[in-house]
XYZ file of C-alpha atoms in Angstrom:
481
model
C 14.357 20.533 -13.458
C 17.852 21.454 -12.169
C 20.741 21.336 -14.762
C 23.331 18.833 -12.660
C 25.878 19.954 -15.078
C 26.236 23.447 -13.512
C 26.269 21.784 -9.589
C 29.989 21.259 -9.219
C 31.226 18.263 -7.579
C 30.531 18.202 -3.885
C 27.685 20.391 -4.045
C 26.364 20.590 -0.152
C 22.979 20.535 0.840
C 21.036 20.123 4.092
C 19.163 16.948 2.942
C 19.625 14.475 0.161
C 16.777 12.587 -0.897
C 17.405 9.307 -2.266
C 14.071 8.048 -4.200
C 11.035 10.233 -5.501
C 8.018 8.461 -5.119
C 5.256 9.631 -2.603
C 7.463 9.547 0.283
C 10.374 10.797 -1.194
C 8.246 13.678 -2.402
C 6.809 14.324 1.303
C 10.399 13.907 2.827
C 11.604 16.783 0.413
C 8.375 18.919 0.615
C 9.001 20.654 4.371
C 12.890 21.181 4.676
C 13.056 24.404 2.364
C 10.195 26.125 3.851
C 12.259 25.506 7.066
C 15.595 26.754 5.291
C 17.063 23.709 4.668
C 18.654 23.004 1.098
C 17.285 19.777 -0.261
C 18.055 17.586 -3.697
C 15.980 14.733 -4.483
C 17.651 11.871 -6.663
C 15.303 9.895 -8.959
C 16.200 6.750 -11.392
C 12.733 6.241 -12.702
C 9.728 8.519 -12.965
C 9.271 11.031 -10.356
C 5.949 9.919 -8.350
C 6.726 6.469 -8.019
C 5.495 3.441 -7.488
C 2.367 4.572 -6.018
C 1.517 7.041 -9.007
C 2.417 5.082 -11.879
C 2.098 1.008 -11.317
C 0.354 0.806 -8.138
C -2.517 2.781 -5.723
C -3.437 4.761 -8.664
C -3.415 2.949 -11.886
C -4.856 -0.548 -9.690
C -7.847 1.779 -8.046
C -8.617 3.410 -11.673
C -9.107 -0.063 -13.153
C -11.470 -1.273 -9.939
C -13.499 2.078 -9.659
C -15.621 1.106 -12.273
C -16.041 -2.664 -11.240
C -17.062 -1.959 -7.911
C -19.359 0.661 -9.048
C -21.117 -1.729 -11.465
C -21.565 -4.161 -8.579
C -22.941 -1.555 -6.431
C -25.482 -0.260 -8.980
C -26.427 -3.676 -9.863
C -27.784 -4.100 -5.801
C -29.913 -1.062 -6.392
C -33.865 -1.784 -7.611
C -34.486 0.367 -10.543
C -30.983 0.703 -11.620
C -29.669 -2.661 -11.729
C -31.590 -3.688 -15.138
C -29.440 -0.714 -17.116
C -26.263 -1.908 -15.687
C -25.738 -5.434 -16.680
C -24.121 -5.358 -19.607
C -19.979 -5.761 -19.741
C -17.734 -2.790 -18.809
C -16.230 -0.462 -21.989
C -12.454 -1.969 -21.502
C -11.324 1.043 -23.606
C -12.643 3.343 -21.442
C -11.380 2.055 -18.304
C -7.937 1.617 -19.778
C -8.091 4.769 -20.879
C -9.288 6.520 -17.295
C -6.200 4.280 -16.101
C -3.852 5.878 -18.433
C -5.209 9.408 -17.624
C -4.447 8.704 -13.915
C -1.041 7.846 -14.292
C -0.245 10.766 -16.568
C 0.484 8.050 -19.401
C 3.270 7.330 -17.161
C 4.871 10.921 -17.477
C 6.080 12.616 -14.937
C 6.172 16.484 -15.806
C 3.948 17.857 -13.214
C 5.306 15.945 -10.562
C 8.805 17.274 -11.121
C 7.150 20.756 -11.373
C 5.913 20.300 -8.222
C 8.971 19.314 -6.599
C 10.935 22.299 -8.051
C 8.066 24.542 -7.129
C 8.699 23.884 -3.131
C 12.077 24.286 -3.870
C 13.821 21.134 -4.044
C 16.931 20.382 -7.143
C 15.863 17.479 -8.766
C 18.551 15.078 -10.139
C 17.498 12.231 -12.917
C 20.131 9.217 -12.097
C 20.974 6.391 -10.368
C 21.964 7.606 -6.404
C 24.422 5.384 -4.326
C 26.019 6.399 -0.755
C 29.543 6.280 -1.197
C 30.203 7.574 2.351
C 28.718 9.135 5.514
C 26.333 12.013 4.081
C 27.722 11.520 0.684
C 25.547 10.208 -2.672
C 26.907 9.943 -5.661
C 24.667 10.359 -8.939
C 25.375 8.782 -11.684
C 23.213 10.135 -14.900
C 21.741 7.920 -17.646
C 24.884 8.991 -19.856
C 27.465 7.630 -16.916
C 28.304 11.353 -16.010
C 28.734 11.350 -12.031
C 27.755 14.178 -9.661
C 28.645 13.949 -5.815
C 26.602 15.292 -3.549
C 27.002 15.737 0.239
C 24.270 16.525 2.924
C 25.226 18.834 6.013
C 22.554 17.125 8.210
C 20.847 13.996 6.440
C 20.363 11.315 3.481
C 17.069 10.156 3.456
C 16.625 6.482 1.729
C 13.097 6.321 0.192
C 13.491 3.873 -2.573
C 10.673 1.540 -1.333
C 10.072 -2.216 -2.878
C 10.367 -4.036 -5.578
C 7.755 -7.609 -6.530
C 9.397 -10.729 -5.414
C 9.125 -13.030 -8.182
C 10.451 -16.729 -6.861
C 12.955 -18.758 -8.640
C 11.174 -21.408 -10.051
C 11.845 -23.422 -13.468
C 10.808 -21.984 -16.523
C 10.017 -18.372 -14.764
C 12.367 -16.591 -17.603
C 10.430 -18.058 -20.539
C 7.280 -17.239 -19.054
C 7.701 -13.477 -18.629
C 4.868 -13.472 -15.737
C 3.526 -10.415 -14.426
C 4.136 -8.468 -11.521
C 2.080 -5.741 -10.207
C 3.693 -3.224 -12.359
C 2.220 -5.420 -15.583
C -0.985 -6.310 -13.838
C -1.823 -2.468 -13.542
C -0.605 -1.302 -16.920
C -1.359 -4.068 -18.920
C -3.113 -3.031 -22.911
C -5.275 -5.777 -23.264
C -7.500 -8.209 -21.486
C -5.756 -11.583 -21.223
C -8.310 -14.180 -21.971
C -7.231 -16.521 -18.942
C -4.977 -15.089 -15.981
C -3.554 -16.954 -13.255
C -2.918 -15.019 -10.007
C -0.530 -16.461 -7.313
C -0.784 -14.946 -4.137
C -3.914 -13.931 -2.033
C -2.829 -10.674 -0.466
C -4.065 -7.166 -1.156
C -2.710 -7.040 -4.877
C -3.450 -10.728 -5.501
C -7.295 -9.966 -4.786
C -7.989 -6.712 -6.054
C -5.810 -7.813 -9.422
C -7.722 -10.411 -9.834
C -10.980 -8.850 -8.919
C -10.413 -6.108 -11.650
C -9.448 -8.419 -14.549
C -12.065 -10.730 -13.788
C -14.466 -8.117 -14.208
C -12.615 -7.009 -17.315
C -13.585 -10.023 -18.938
C -10.695 -12.685 -17.913
C -11.265 -15.983 -16.529
C -9.232 -15.626 -13.056
C -7.917 -18.386 -11.203
C -6.396 -17.985 -7.896
C -3.829 -20.420 -6.337
C -3.154 -19.817 -2.696
C -0.467 -21.432 -0.601
C -2.099 -21.098 2.421
C -5.725 -21.398 3.401
C -7.648 -18.191 2.662
C -7.404 -14.921 1.086
C -6.057 -11.658 2.740
C -4.285 -13.543 5.736
C -3.036 -10.206 7.757
C -6.607 -9.367 8.077
C -9.458 -10.843 10.158
C -10.035 -14.289 8.757
C -14.035 -13.114 7.785
C -12.630 -10.469 5.482
C -10.604 -13.213 3.184
C -13.866 -15.443 3.198
C -16.277 -12.455 1.987
C -14.136 -11.386 -0.830
C -13.624 -15.175 -2.122
C -17.480 -15.781 -1.617
C -17.767 -12.720 -3.910
C -14.978 -13.566 -6.630
C -16.396 -17.490 -6.462
C -19.970 -15.619 -7.369
C -18.263 -13.306 -10.308
C -16.807 -16.450 -12.129
C -13.169 -16.706 -10.707
C -11.429 -19.950 -9.141
C -10.023 -19.979 -6.013
C -7.668 -23.029 -5.346
C -6.142 -23.116 -1.677
C -3.197 -25.179 -0.246
C -1.174 -25.436 -3.399
C 1.955 -23.890 -4.387
C 3.341 -23.705 -8.009
C 6.727 -25.482 -9.160
C 7.395 -24.726 -12.472
C 6.398 -22.821 -15.857
C 6.383 -23.843 -19.292
C 5.863 -21.319 -21.777
C 7.751 -22.640 -25.286
C 6.037 -20.131 -27.759
C 6.936 -16.375 -26.581
C 3.380 -15.347 -27.836
C 1.840 -18.629 -26.596
C 0.016 -19.618 -23.220
C 1.635 -20.413 -20.143
C 1.256 -24.010 -18.382
C 1.787 -24.041 -14.507
C 2.561 -27.078 -12.573
C 1.065 -27.283 -9.269
C 2.851 -29.429 -6.332
C -0.496 -31.540 -6.163
C 0.229 -32.845 -9.835
C -2.188 -30.805 -11.179
C -1.987 -28.067 -14.338
C -3.303 -25.198 -15.146
C -3.138 -23.123 -18.638
C -3.580 -19.412 -19.308
C -2.341 -16.227 -21.364
C -1.104 -14.905 -18.747
C 0.297 -15.314 -15.233
C 0.824 -12.920 -12.239
C 3.028 -13.279 -9.237
C 1.765 -11.034 -6.130
C 3.827 -12.849 -3.698
C 5.574 -10.239 -1.970
C 8.112 -7.055 -1.802
C 11.796 -7.085 -1.117
C 13.392 -3.534 -0.263
C 15.618 -1.849 -3.388
C 18.663 -1.067 -1.516
C 20.817 -3.756 -3.233
C 22.554 -1.180 -5.425
C 22.266 1.430 -2.553
C 26.204 1.500 -1.414
C 25.051 0.623 2.020
C 28.268 -1.375 2.256
C 29.867 1.848 2.303
C 28.501 3.008 5.668
C 28.211 -0.501 7.013
C 24.934 -1.628 6.509
C 24.173 -4.963 4.207
C 23.231 -4.554 0.803
C 19.834 -5.589 0.053
C 18.502 -5.191 3.461
C 15.552 -3.745 5.174
C 16.555 -0.501 6.950
C 16.016 -0.882 10.714
C 14.626 2.821 11.999
C 13.742 4.091 14.969
C 10.238 5.891 15.497
C 11.631 9.160 14.022
C 13.023 6.831 11.187
C 16.507 7.068 11.817
C 18.468 3.928 10.751
C 19.883 2.377 14.093
C 23.421 3.120 14.751
C 23.491 6.275 12.644
C 22.951 9.986 13.689
C 22.146 11.374 9.811
C 20.897 8.403 7.771
C 16.813 8.234 7.102
C 15.072 5.411 5.852
C 11.494 6.348 5.501
C 8.498 4.393 3.778
C 8.278 0.594 2.423
C 12.249 0.168 2.407
C 12.129 0.223 6.375
C 9.268 -2.544 6.461
C 7.511 -0.886 9.108
C 4.041 -0.619 7.479
C 4.255 -1.182 3.295
C 1.382 1.358 2.266
C 1.771 4.648 0.596
C -0.221 6.516 3.333
C 1.883 5.420 6.212
C 4.689 6.523 4.210
C 3.903 9.605 3.790
C 2.787 10.159 7.496
C 6.227 8.549 8.334
C 8.179 11.386 6.090
C 6.122 13.958 8.081
C 7.442 12.602 11.566
C 11.089 12.403 9.934
C 11.001 15.501 8.659
C 9.674 17.295 11.976
C 12.412 15.062 13.596
C 15.268 16.229 11.254
C 14.501 19.505 11.539
C 14.606 19.417 15.284
C 17.956 17.718 14.910
C 19.272 20.301 12.440
C 18.006 23.072 14.903
C 19.575 21.106 17.965
C 16.099 21.380 19.548
C 14.785 18.818 21.807
C 12.816 16.093 20.269
C 9.828 14.428 21.637
C 9.788 10.884 20.472
C 7.621 9.602 23.709
C 4.046 7.467 22.154
C 2.307 9.984 19.434
C 4.854 12.595 20.270
C 5.706 15.053 17.638
C 8.735 13.202 16.426
C 7.630 9.792 16.523
C 5.772 7.487 13.608
C 3.861 5.741 16.517
C 0.781 4.739 14.225
C 3.210 2.471 12.809
C 2.884 0.126 15.703
C -0.776 0.983 16.915
C -3.063 2.466 14.184
C -2.110 0.987 10.699
C -5.163 1.734 8.359
C -5.747 0.069 4.990
C -8.416 -0.257 2.645
C -8.770 -3.521 0.244
C -10.443 -2.274 -2.779
C -12.621 -5.231 -3.849
C -16.237 -6.149 -3.814
C -16.986 -6.255 -1.320
C -14.628 -4.013 0.388
C -12.136 -4.786 3.330
C -10.815 -1.976 5.682
C -9.043 -2.309 8.937
C -7.254 -0.230 11.305
C -4.966 -1.801 14.247
C -4.887 -4.946 15.495
C -6.839 -7.994 14.923
C -7.956 -10.587 17.299
C -5.133 -12.896 17.092
C -2.766 -10.072 17.058
C -3.833 -8.482 20.563
C -3.662 -11.961 21.962
C -0.264 -12.608 20.657
C 0.760 -9.170 22.304
C -0.697 -9.913 25.803
C -4.086 -7.979 25.631
C -6.745 -8.721 27.529
C -9.501 -8.247 25.076
C -12.937 -8.929 23.414
C -14.149 -8.777 20.110
C -17.398 -7.424 19.619
C -19.215 -8.463 16.272
C -21.898 -7.280 14.521
C -23.900 -8.044 11.004
C -23.672 -5.072 8.499
C -26.583 -6.308 6.888
C -28.590 -5.366 9.879
C -27.680 -1.856 9.677
C -30.521 0.195 7.995
C -28.188 2.220 5.758
C -27.131 -1.094 4.517
C -30.274 -2.383 3.138
C -30.642 1.400 1.790
C -27.421 1.085 0.278
C -27.913 -2.325 -1.438
C -30.358 -5.132 -1.930
C -29.068 -8.154 -0.516
C -26.176 -6.629 1.311
C -23.263 -8.726 2.639
C -21.083 -7.320 5.361
C -19.479 -7.647 8.783
C -17.931 -5.448 11.478
C -15.838 -6.159 14.402
C -14.058 -4.207 17.041
C -11.280 -5.333 19.417
C -11.722 -3.747 22.825
C -8.700 -3.765 25.338
C -10.924 -4.730 28.709
C -8.209 -3.235 31.139
C -7.979 0.050 29.340
C -12.009 0.552 27.999
C -9.866 1.555 24.274
C -10.018 -0.089 21.204
C -7.084 -1.859 19.521
C -8.612 -2.491 16.213
C -11.622 -2.171 13.911
C -12.366 -4.223 10.693
C -15.297 -3.378 8.527
C -16.068 -5.763 5.256
C -18.933 -5.173 2.838
C -19.979 -2.621 -0.087
C -19.453 1.086 0.366
C -17.242 0.741 3.896
C -13.701 2.182 2.867
C -15.251 5.347 3.873
C -15.918 4.333 7.449
C -12.426 3.408 7.958
C -11.419 7.406 9.083
C -13.895 7.203 11.870
C -12.172 3.610 13.045
C -8.738 5.150 12.642
C -9.532 8.532 14.878
C -10.764 6.040 17.895
C -7.610 3.890 17.750
C -4.932 6.704 17.400
C -6.932 9.131 19.585
C -7.519 5.973 21.875
C -10.998 7.128 22.738
C -12.400 5.635 25.535
C -15.554 3.573 24.894
C -17.830 5.340 27.433
C -17.086 8.653 25.332
C -17.796 6.651 21.906
C -21.228 6.595 23.127
C -21.538 10.301 22.652
C -20.656 10.153 19.137
C -23.543 9.904 17.482
C -23.971 8.197 13.993
C -26.325 10.131 11.252
C -29.656 7.732 10.979
C -29.795 6.273 8.437
C -26.191 5.553 7.505
C -24.052 2.499 7.247
C -21.970 3.940 10.186
C -24.563 3.409 12.288
C -22.811 0.242 13.029
C -20.844 2.146 15.453
C -23.737 2.409 17.794
C -24.659 -1.231 16.873
C -21.265 -2.284 18.003
C -21.516 -0.591 21.148
C -24.743 -1.926 22.077
C -23.311 -5.507 21.189
C -20.322 -4.706 23.876
C -22.930 -3.511 26.455
C -24.938 -6.679 26.165
């Protein structure tokens, strides 16, 4: 790591990146090969939320859960996998995937691409200026010739409820890094974090209760996605209560249970409670006020990720609120880097839809996999979103259990597929799959949606038999009627 003490005050860089999560790492990756000097500032672990408290640990917890569920549906194998999971081995694998919460390898990688790494808190202190405060209080002022990129991500939102402090609730960080399995776990929220953590901890031995303010799970996906995941969670032993809100928490003994008061007059007792109720931008202590922006706000950007009203400040990843997903943030970083380099070299930008300097997929082709049992995966628009946008569309559905490959994959297979067809342009606006083993189907759908592949051409994309991907042919046949 660069010794910041050897860098004089006002050290100039071409690009300064605040936040070294996966998005910030990707922003920092491309300027050095283009001849642009780059500094990266990180206050926690290089690698960020995804590496240590989100994507990697959560999927490490979920992989054995899903693998066991799949194996239990295969004749000749099911009898061998009826026992409980080896909790110690699962948690050890989780710890391995997070590098035991050490970032030496990721720091070494950043240095290998030519970026200077600064440990400390970075704050804007004026246009193209970032002041870094080291853990010991020492300050270093960095200046950027061309750009400052904010990639500070988000933090979990915990509601201001009576008793919240004494309850010491879990957020996604505690849920993915816990060292022991709670006997009883209450999960508040039915989005992706809520259902994934409910799936993982129920399978690891917790008695899980989900409390949902709305009417179902996964509200941003097609309704059938949440319905199928809810059925599976209930069959696994979880309790799901919809249409309820938490009003207060009680935990009189620090090592005792927590009691949850509900707005319907009911109460639930648990050993731990997880709030998976949304995210807020990590911009409250970023110095936005020094450049005319509001502290704590999401940063609004154009399709090149340039913050509106500036010609030097970029906001990349979750902090711009376009698509709160690691892979989408990395995509934005690639587009922002291309735009940044073009502006630095005073060359024309291609910001037309799907252009080299436009993150168009943020609007039209955002893919996501929910790693529950069954998996849920989607890209593009849902039926409701397409109709609200004014498109003339048709939803084409197919029962995944009727595909030959599904029957081979698992006995009693349950799943569903839907594609949203733009009837005027004859292309796909969105695709959703729900079922065991469908996560790897999603990229084919992403290519079809992002590439605006004509439906007539999709007939020539022949799925291999007998795979679950044969659902593509069945969807087209259903569309034809």
